[in-house]
mmCIF file of C-alpha atoms in Angstrom:
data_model
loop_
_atom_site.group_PDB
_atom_site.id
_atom_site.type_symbol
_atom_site.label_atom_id
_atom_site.label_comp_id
_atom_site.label_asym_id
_atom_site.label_seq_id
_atom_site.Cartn_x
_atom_site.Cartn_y
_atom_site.Cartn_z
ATOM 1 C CA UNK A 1 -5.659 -2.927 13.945
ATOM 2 C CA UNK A 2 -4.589 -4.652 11.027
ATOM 3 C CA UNK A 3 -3.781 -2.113 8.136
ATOM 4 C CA UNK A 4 -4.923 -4.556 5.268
ATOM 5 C CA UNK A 5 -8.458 -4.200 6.898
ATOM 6 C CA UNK A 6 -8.764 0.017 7.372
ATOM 7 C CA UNK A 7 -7.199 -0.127 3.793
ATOM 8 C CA UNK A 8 -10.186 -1.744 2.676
ATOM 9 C CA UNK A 9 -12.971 -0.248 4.411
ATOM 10 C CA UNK A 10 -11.408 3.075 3.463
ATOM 11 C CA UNK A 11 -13.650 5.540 1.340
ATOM 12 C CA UNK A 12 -12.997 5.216 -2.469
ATOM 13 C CA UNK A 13 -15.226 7.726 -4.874
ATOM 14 C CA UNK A 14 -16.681 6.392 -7.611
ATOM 15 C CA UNK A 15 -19.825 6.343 -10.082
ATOM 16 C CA UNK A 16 -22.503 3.917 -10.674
ATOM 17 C CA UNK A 17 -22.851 3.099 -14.195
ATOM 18 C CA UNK A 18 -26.368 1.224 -14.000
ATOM 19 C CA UNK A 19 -28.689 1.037 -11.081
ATOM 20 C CA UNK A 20 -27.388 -1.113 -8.015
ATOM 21 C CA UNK A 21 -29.940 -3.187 -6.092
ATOM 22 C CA UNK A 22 -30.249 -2.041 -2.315
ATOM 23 C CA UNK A 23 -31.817 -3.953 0.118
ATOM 24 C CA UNK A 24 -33.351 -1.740 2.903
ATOM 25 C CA UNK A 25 -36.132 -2.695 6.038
ATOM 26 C CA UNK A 26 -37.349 -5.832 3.896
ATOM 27 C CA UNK A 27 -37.543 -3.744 0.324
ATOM 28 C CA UNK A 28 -35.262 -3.927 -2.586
ATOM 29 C CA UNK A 29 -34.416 -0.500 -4.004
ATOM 30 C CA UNK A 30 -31.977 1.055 -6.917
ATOM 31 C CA UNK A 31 -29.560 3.724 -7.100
ATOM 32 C CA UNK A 32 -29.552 6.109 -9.977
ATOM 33 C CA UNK A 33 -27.467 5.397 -12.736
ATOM 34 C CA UNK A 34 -24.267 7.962 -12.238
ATOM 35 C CA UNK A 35 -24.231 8.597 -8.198
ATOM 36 C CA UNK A 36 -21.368 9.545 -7.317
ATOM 37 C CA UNK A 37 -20.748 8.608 -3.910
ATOM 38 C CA UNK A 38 -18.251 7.157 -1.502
ATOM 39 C CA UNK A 39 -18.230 3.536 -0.628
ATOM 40 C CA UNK A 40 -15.653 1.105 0.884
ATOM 41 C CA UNK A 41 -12.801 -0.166 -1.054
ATOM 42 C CA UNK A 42 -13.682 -3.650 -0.773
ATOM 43 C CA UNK A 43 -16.965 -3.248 -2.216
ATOM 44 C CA UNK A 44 -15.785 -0.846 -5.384
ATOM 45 C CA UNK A 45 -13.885 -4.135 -6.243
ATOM 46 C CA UNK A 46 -16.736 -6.239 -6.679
ATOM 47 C CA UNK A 47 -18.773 -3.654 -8.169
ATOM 48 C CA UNK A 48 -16.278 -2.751 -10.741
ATOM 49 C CA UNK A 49 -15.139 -6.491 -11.152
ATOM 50 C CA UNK A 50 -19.127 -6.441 -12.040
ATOM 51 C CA UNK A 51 -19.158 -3.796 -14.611
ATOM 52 C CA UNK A 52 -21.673 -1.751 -11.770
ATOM 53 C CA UNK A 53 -19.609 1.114 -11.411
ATOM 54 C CA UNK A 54 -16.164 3.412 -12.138
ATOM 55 C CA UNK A 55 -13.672 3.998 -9.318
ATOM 56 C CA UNK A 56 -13.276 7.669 -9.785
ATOM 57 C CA UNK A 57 -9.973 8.949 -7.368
ATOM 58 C CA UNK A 58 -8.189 5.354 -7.702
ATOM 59 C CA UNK A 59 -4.224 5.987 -7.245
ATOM 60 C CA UNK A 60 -3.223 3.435 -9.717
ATOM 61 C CA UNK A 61 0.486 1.614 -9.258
ATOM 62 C CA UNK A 62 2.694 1.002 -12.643
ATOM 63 C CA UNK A 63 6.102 0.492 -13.534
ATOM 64 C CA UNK A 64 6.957 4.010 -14.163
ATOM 65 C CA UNK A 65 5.542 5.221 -11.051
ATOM 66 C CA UNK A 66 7.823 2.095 -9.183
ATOM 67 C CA UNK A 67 10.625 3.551 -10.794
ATOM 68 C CA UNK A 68 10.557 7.041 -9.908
ATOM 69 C CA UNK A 69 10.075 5.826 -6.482
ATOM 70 C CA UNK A 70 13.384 3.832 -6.555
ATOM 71 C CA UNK A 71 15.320 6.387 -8.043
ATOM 72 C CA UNK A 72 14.298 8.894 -5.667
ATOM 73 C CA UNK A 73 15.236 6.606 -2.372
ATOM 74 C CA UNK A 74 18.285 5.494 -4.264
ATOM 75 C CA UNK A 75 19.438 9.009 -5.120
ATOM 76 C CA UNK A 76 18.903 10.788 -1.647
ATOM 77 C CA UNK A 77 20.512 9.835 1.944
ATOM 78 C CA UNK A 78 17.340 10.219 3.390
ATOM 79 C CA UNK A 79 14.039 8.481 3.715
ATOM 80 C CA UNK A 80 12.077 9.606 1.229
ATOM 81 C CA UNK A 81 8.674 9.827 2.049
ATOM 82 C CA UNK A 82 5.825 7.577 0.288
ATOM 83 C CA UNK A 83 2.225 7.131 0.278
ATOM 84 C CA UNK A 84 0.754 5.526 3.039
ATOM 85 C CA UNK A 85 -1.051 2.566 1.308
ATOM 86 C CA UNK A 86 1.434 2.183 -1.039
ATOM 87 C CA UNK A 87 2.451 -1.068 -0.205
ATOM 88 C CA UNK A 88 -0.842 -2.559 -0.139
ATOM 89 C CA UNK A 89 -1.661 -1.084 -3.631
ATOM 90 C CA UNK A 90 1.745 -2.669 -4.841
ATOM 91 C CA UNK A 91 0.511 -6.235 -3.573
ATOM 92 C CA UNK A 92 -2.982 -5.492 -4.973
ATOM 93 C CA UNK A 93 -1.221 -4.195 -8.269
ATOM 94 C CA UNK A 94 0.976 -7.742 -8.195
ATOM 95 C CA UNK A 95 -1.996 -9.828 -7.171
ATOM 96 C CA UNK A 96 -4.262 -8.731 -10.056
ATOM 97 C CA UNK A 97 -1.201 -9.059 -12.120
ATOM 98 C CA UNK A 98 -1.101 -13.069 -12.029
ATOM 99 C CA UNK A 99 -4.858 -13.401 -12.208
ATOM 100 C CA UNK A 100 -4.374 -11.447 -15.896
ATOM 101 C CA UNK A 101 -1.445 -13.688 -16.382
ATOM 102 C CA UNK A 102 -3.320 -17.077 -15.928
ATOM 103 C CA UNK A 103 -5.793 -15.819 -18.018
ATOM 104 C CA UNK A 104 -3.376 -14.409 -20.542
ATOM 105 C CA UNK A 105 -0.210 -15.637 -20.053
ATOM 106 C CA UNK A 106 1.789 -12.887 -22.127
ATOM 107 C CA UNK A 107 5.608 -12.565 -22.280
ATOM 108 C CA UNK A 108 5.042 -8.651 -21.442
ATOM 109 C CA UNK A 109 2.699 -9.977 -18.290
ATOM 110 C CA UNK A 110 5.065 -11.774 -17.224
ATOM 111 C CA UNK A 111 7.955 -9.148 -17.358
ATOM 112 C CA UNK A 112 6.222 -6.702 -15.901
ATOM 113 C CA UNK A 113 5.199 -8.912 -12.814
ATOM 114 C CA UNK A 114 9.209 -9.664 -12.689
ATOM 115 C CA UNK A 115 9.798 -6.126 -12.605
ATOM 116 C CA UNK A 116 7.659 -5.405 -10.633
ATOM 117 C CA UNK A 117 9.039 -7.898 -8.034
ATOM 118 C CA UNK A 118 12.577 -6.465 -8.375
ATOM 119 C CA UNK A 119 11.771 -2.996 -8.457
ATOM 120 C CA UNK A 120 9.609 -3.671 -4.567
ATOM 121 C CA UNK A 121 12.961 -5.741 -3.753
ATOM 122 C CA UNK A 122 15.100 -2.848 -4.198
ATOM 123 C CA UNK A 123 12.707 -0.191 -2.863
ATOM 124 C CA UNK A 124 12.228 -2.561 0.475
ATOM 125 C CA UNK A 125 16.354 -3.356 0.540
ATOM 126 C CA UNK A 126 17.153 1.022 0.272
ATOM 127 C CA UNK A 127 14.431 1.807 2.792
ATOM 128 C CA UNK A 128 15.208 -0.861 5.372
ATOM 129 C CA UNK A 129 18.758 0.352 5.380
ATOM 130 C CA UNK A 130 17.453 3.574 5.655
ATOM 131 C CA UNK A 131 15.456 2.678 8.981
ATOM 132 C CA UNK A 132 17.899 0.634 10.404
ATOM 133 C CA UNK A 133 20.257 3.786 10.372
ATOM 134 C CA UNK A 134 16.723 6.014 11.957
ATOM 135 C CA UNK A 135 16.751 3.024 14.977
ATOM 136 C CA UNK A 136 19.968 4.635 15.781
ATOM 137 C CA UNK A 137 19.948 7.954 15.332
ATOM 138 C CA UNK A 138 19.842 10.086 17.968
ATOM 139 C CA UNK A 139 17.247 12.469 16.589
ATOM 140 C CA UNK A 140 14.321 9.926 15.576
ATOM 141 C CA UNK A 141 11.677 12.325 15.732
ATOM 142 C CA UNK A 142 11.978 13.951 12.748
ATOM 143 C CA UNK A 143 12.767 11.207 10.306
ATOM 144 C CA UNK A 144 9.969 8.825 11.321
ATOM 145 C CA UNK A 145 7.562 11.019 9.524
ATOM 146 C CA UNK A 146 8.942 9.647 6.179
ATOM 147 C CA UNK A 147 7.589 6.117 7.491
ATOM 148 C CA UNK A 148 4.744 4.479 6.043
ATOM 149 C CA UNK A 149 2.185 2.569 7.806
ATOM 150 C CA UNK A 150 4.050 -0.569 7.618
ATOM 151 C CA UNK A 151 7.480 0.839 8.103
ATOM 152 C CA UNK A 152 6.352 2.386 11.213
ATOM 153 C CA UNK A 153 5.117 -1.392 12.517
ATOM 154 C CA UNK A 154 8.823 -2.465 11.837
ATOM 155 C CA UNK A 155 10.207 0.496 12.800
ATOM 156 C CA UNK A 156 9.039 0.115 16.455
ATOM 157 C CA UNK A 157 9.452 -3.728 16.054
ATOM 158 C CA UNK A 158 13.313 -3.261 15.637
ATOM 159 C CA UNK A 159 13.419 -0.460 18.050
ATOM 160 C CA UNK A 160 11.752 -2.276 20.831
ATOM 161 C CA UNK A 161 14.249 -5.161 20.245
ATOM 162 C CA UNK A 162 17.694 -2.648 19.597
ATOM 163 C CA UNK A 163 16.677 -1.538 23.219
ATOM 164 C CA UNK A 164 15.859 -4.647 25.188
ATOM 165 C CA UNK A 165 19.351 -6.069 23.814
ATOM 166 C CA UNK A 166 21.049 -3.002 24.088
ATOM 167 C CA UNK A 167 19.728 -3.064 28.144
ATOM 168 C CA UNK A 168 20.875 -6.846 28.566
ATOM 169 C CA UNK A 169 24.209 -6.401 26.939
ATOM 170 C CA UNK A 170 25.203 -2.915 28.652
ATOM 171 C CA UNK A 171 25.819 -2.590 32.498
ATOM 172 C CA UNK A 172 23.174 -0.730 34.330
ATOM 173 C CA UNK A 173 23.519 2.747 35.255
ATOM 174 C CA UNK A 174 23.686 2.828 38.842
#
């Protein structure tokens, strides 16, 4: 399943902050002004893009949060485990970034989005290294857990290649 799609039909809590319109068996009805409830991340969007509600448990991405994430991959041999979404909140965080900057086109906008760009370049460049040297370990087990969603995709993606060329290039064992 694609992992853009359960990203955004995950659960999100958040709190209405006027009455929302529902439209049930051919009869309009409201919500109460301050539900708190749980509804897909998609729709918070819109309603927050809306002024309709507050996303109450969002896990927000920043440059200070990018960079304690590169230091710790850069300053550990391991894999250093992440969140699971966190590389669709990074695109997210970079795609609402330029629609701020063609409104606003600041110089601090702008740096930030560049940052932002080389921080993920670095981050991306550390960990692939780092799962390149898990495709050949012999003990894989164990250090795929630090894998994120995506990772894992690529993960078996290079694996699943290694092998097959590994098989074509080695004799058979008879």
């Amino acid at each position: 399943m694609n992992l853009l799609f359960e990203w955004k039909n995950k659960k999100i809590k958040v709190r209405t902050l006027k009455p929302i319109p529902q439209i049930e068996e051919n009869k309009i009805e409201y919500t109460k002004k301050d539900l708190v409830t749980e509804i897909p991340i998609w729709m918070a969007r819109i309603l927050k893009e809306n002024e309709m509600i507050e996303i109450l448990d969002e896990k927000n991405i920043d440059l200070a949060k990018l960079d304690k994430f590169l230091w710790r991959e850069k300053n550990n041999s391991n894999l250093q485990p992440l969140e699971d979404d966190l590389y669709i909140r990074i695109k997210e965080y970079l795609e609402n970034l330029s629609k701020k900057i063609k409104k606003y086109p600041t110089t601090q906008l702008i740096e930030n989005k560049q940052k932002t760009k080389d921080f993920i370049d670095d981050l991306l460049t550390f960990r692939l290294y780092k799962i390149l040297r898990i495709v050949e370990a012999k003990n894989r087990r164990l250090l795929i857990k630090s894998l994120t969603n995506e990772e894992k995709i690529l993960y078996d993606s290079i694996l699943s290649n290694f092998e097959k060329w590994k098989s074509e290039i080695l004799p058979k064992n008879d």
